[in-house]
């Protein structure tokens, strides 16, 4: 049995309660009058004793009907109903039919209606009361038979009154249900997001919900009962509606776009039997947002497709097991496959097995999410069998619920690789000959040593230096020298195997690395062959040259176990070969004389002295003998190799001369000295001249004047403040070209001095040919004056003749007051020596300049 909400029942009963007038009218209509009420009150106490048997019979009757038995429920429910029935019978004849009585009747009727008791059973029940109460009344009124009929009529009236009230509850409850259902469906329709419109055949809108009005852009609350055209402006939709209304059965769909604001409606129209009439049902759905979203998606997909297809890098989607799923044009261009061919391939098909061994775990790492991405440079194998350098970056792609896949970005880096190779080639090869340079040679030696160590064999280094190459350079010029070097390189390359390395270390130095040497003597054979092929005449600029060379050989492992040692020892052996007569080869020997090795060590260190900042300048004052003023400083070079003792110039200058290192070193000296002079001047110190020594090789170096002028310009040093010292010997070697060189320097305003004057073989008169400004009397003539009469006479003569030629004179190596006094007596202009000052560093010399006078000069002057 359904559950009844009593509160709900009371509420409904209150709403159904007839007005008092209505009740009065009902009573009148049923002709219920005071006499009836009096009769019922009379019989009321009599009925009470017999009522139980009436109720018993009544329920027996009900339970005989299966449909009612189901409604009445179990025994407990029936007992409760019997109790209620007894109360009803009590009220029925009580003669009081006021408001409370009516409310009870309505309540009972409503409960019965709610539990689904059809009116037919209800009416049957009233019939049963009247049928059972008739004989009972006759019996009870047997003493007053004249009252039986009026009493039964009164009972009949009041039962009809009850029946009317009960049926009212059915009618009203049914009506309320219908109303509720109507409201319910109207609420559903009006709150539906879809638009709903029902149109009658006469084009009247029967129903339209708010959503539909909104979709159609109709302002305000337009109710139904108007022609659909007043609501629908779109011609396409109107056309479909008209079509739907014309046909008896119709079903159609149309999507229309409405302007301002732009929206899209998907409309379904169907002829439907509604309320017994064929009407047209229009249901509309606003698909603007999904359409826009679809359009945006299409747009973004199109953009993605365009970007993917036209990307300047290769792009691809790859399955988790490496199959190409989607590839762009650039990737196809890179590898040369068609799209169809690529989609049949796997990542592993484009790489070597060695590369795949590295790539496969990386790919798995990206798929598993252990790696965010992997990026590697490798070679892709193209369709035509060639390969191309690419950089491949793989990252995971997890779009929604789709199977995870990978995105591959493939950049063609072949140009960069080629550029890198070229750079590497430039960095590792000699520009002139194309041979390996020192860096690559050291690398190859390292590799050869590793191999030799594994296979227990030897390697040999042949250090080769052309004999008298400098002469070729000096006499035929640099271009010819370069051609000789190139030809030597070519011949060396031809003389050895492909596995051997030929390198040029610079200048005329070459090294041949013989890797995998079965026997040491083969190195000697190779050296002989090389000497022979190089000695073959070569035609350079119309000159037939046959450059002899010297070769030093070192053997791994006995002469060294690393590249640098082997190279150093081959160099030492070459030097030995040269010193033993040139044009031959020499094996390295650990007992090679220590001075040779020392010299080699110095030479090798000196090559890096400038870049390692190991060179220093000292400055020795030159004093005017008359005044004791410092008028100049001679610049003297020192070399202080890291963690070694100071090396004096008479030790390293000859090596620098011989190796040509004097040229860059000399420029460094000049530049540093000029900068220092400018710095002193800027610090407000008194003006002095600087005297810088020029070595023989420097002096002969083409472009000396250009270099000097460049340094003066770069440093801001005035030419007149610079004095260049050239030894007498250098001048006399090639007097004509020396005169020209000196002239060019003199024309620039630079002062020139003859150093070590007196030690060579020049005559003073010969010096007239040179545009010089000063003579420096060698300290060997100063040392014994004033006591040695010859030296004193020479010094006096030099001063006198120099003055007669307009030259000033500087005496070197002045160590004593006596020497100083004597020279002053000779009217020698300037002097320099330990008597005045040792060579000093820049800071010490600056404080001396600040004081104005040197101690010795002061003593001398005193
Ligand atoms: N080409 C270049 N040659 C240079 C440069 N710097 C120096 N040299 C030459 O090296 C030679 C040795 O020089 P150094 O050891 O510096 O000796 C000089 C003085 O220290 C030394 N001297 C100075 N006064 C005295 C003294 O009273 N007694 C004494 N016994 N020696 C003294 O004489 C050297 C200077 O000689 P000189 O140049 O002839 O004036 C030397 O030949 C330098 O020229 C350089 O940068 N480039």
Coordinates of N, CA and C and ligand atoms in Angstrom, one line a residue, residues 617-618 620 634-638 648-650 652-653 657 662 665-666 669 692-696 698 725 727 755-756 776 778-779 812-815 832-835 837-839, ligand 1:
X617 N 111.2 44.1 -19.0 CA 112.2 45.1 -19.5 C 112.9 45.7 -18.2
X618 N 114.1 46.0 -18.4 CA 114.8 46.8 -17.4 C 115.4 48.1 -18.1
X620 N 118.3 51.1 -18.0 CA 119.5 51.6 -17.4 C 119.7 53.1 -17.8
X634 N 118.6 53.1 -21.5 CA 118.7 52.0 -22.4 C 117.8 50.8 -22.0
X635 N 117.0 50.3 -22.9 CA 116.0 49.3 -22.6 C 116.7 47.9 -22.7
X636 N 116.8 47.1 -21.6 CA 117.4 45.8 -21.7 C 116.4 44.7 -21.3
X637 N 116.4 43.7 -22.1 CA 115.4 42.7 -22.0 C 115.8 41.6 -21.0
X638 N 114.9 41.1 -20.2 CA 115.1 39.9 -19.4 C 114.0 38.9 -19.6
X648 N 119.5 35.7 -18.9 CA 120.0 37.0 -19.4 C 120.0 37.0 -20.9
X649 N 120.0 38.2 -21.5 CA 119.8 38.3 -22.9 C 120.9 37.7 -23.7
X650 N 122.2 37.8 -23.2 CA 123.3 37.2 -24.0 C 123.1 35.7 -24.2
X652 N 119.8 34.2 -24.3 CA 118.6 33.8 -25.2 C 118.5 34.6 -26.4
X653 N 119.1 35.8 -26.5 CA 119.0 36.6 -27.7 C 119.6 35.9 -28.9
X657 N 117.5 35.0 -32.2 CA 118.0 35.4 -33.5 C 118.0 34.2 -34.5
X662 N 113.3 36.5 -32.6 CA 113.7 37.9 -32.3 C 112.7 38.9 -32.9
X665 N 109.6 39.1 -30.7 CA 110.1 39.5 -29.4 C 110.5 41.0 -29.5
X666 N 111.3 41.3 -30.5 CA 111.8 42.7 -30.7 C 110.6 43.7 -30.8
X669 N 109.3 44.3 -27.4 CA 110.2 45.1 -26.6 C 110.0 46.6 -27.0
X692 N 116.6 51.5 -27.7 CA 116.2 50.1 -27.8 C 117.2 49.5 -28.8
X693 N 117.6 48.2 -28.3 CA 118.6 47.5 -29.2 C 117.9 46.8 -30.3
X694 N 118.5 46.9 -31.5 CA 117.9 46.1 -32.7 C 118.9 45.0 -33.0
X695 N 118.5 43.8 -33.1 CA 119.4 42.7 -33.4 C 119.6 42.7 -34.9
X696 N 120.6 41.9 -35.4 CA 120.9 41.8 -36.8 C 119.7 41.4 -37.6
X698 N 116.5 41.5 -36.8 CA 115.5 42.5 -36.8 C 115.8 43.6 -37.8
X725 N 119.5 51.2 -31.3 CA 121.0 50.9 -31.3 C 121.2 49.7 -32.2
X727 N 124.4 47.4 -33.9 CA 125.9 47.2 -33.7 C 126.6 47.5 -34.9
X755 N 126.1 50.8 -31.7 CA 126.4 50.2 -30.4 C 127.7 49.4 -30.6
X756 N 128.4 49.2 -29.4 CA 129.6 48.5 -29.3 C 130.7 49.0 -30.3
X776 N 128.3 54.7 -29.4 CA 128.5 54.2 -28.1 C 129.8 53.5 -28.0
X778 N 132.3 51.0 -26.9 CA 132.1 49.7 -26.2 C 132.8 49.7 -24.9
X779 N 132.2 49.0 -23.9 CA 132.7 49.1 -22.6 C 134.1 48.4 -22.5
X812 N 130.0 53.4 -22.6 CA 129.3 52.3 -22.0 C 130.2 51.7 -20.8
X813 N 129.5 51.1 -19.9 CA 130.3 50.3 -18.9 C 131.1 51.1 -17.9
X814 N 130.6 52.4 -17.6 CA 131.3 53.2 -16.7 C 131.1 52.7 -15.3
X815 N 132.2 52.3 -14.6 CA 132.0 51.7 -13.3 C 132.6 52.5 -12.2
X832 N 127.0 55.6 -19.4 CA 126.1 54.7 -18.7 C 126.9 53.6 -18.1
X833 N 126.5 53.1 -17.0 CA 127.2 52.0 -16.4 C 126.9 51.9 -14.9
X834 N 127.4 50.8 -14.3 CA 127.1 50.5 -12.9 C 127.4 51.7 -12.0
X835 N 128.4 52.5 -12.4 CA 128.8 53.7 -11.6 C 127.6 54.5 -11.3
X837 N 124.1 53.5 -12.3 CA 123.0 52.7 -11.9 C 123.0 51.3 -12.6
X838 N 122.6 50.3 -11.9 CA 122.3 49.0 -12.6 C 121.1 49.2 -13.4
X839 N 120.8 48.3 -14.4 CA 119.5 48.4 -15.1 C 118.4 48.2 -14.0
Ligands
LIG1 N1 118.5 42.8 -29.7 C1 118.4 43.0 -28.4 N2 119.5 42.9 -27.6 C2 119.4 43.1 -26.3 C3 118.2 43.5 -25.7 N3 118.3 43.6 -24.4 C4 119.6 43.4 -24.2 N4 120.2 43.1 -25.3 C5 121.6 42.8 -25.5 O1 122.0 41.7 -24.8 C6 123.3 41.9 -24.4 C7 123.5 41.7 -22.9 O2 122.7 42.7 -22.3 P1 122.7 42.8 -20.7 O3 122.9 41.5 -20.1 O4 121.4 43.5 -20.4 O5 123.8 43.7 -20.4 C8 123.7 45.1 -20.6 C9 124.0 45.8 -19.4 O6 123.5 45.2 -18.2 C10 125.5 45.7 -19.3 N5 126.1 46.8 -18.6 C11 125.7 48.1 -18.4 N6 126.6 48.8 -17.5 C12 127.6 47.9 -17.2 C13 128.7 48.1 -16.5 O7 129.0 49.1 -15.9 N7 129.6 47.0 -16.4 C14 129.3 45.8 -17.1 N8 130.2 44.9 -17.0 N9 128.2 45.7 -17.8 C15 127.3 46.7 -17.9 O8 125.9 45.9 -20.7 C16 124.8 45.5 -21.5 C17 124.4 46.6 -22.4 O9 125.2 46.5 -23.5 P2 124.9 47.4 -24.8 O10 123.5 46.9 -25.4 O11 126.0 47.1 -25.7 O12 124.7 48.7 -24.4 C18 123.7 43.2 -24.8 O13 124.5 43.1 -26.0 C19 122.4 43.9 -25.1 O14 122.6 44.8 -26.2 C20 117.1 43.6 -26.6 O15 116.0 44.0 -26.1 N10 117.2 43.4 -27.9

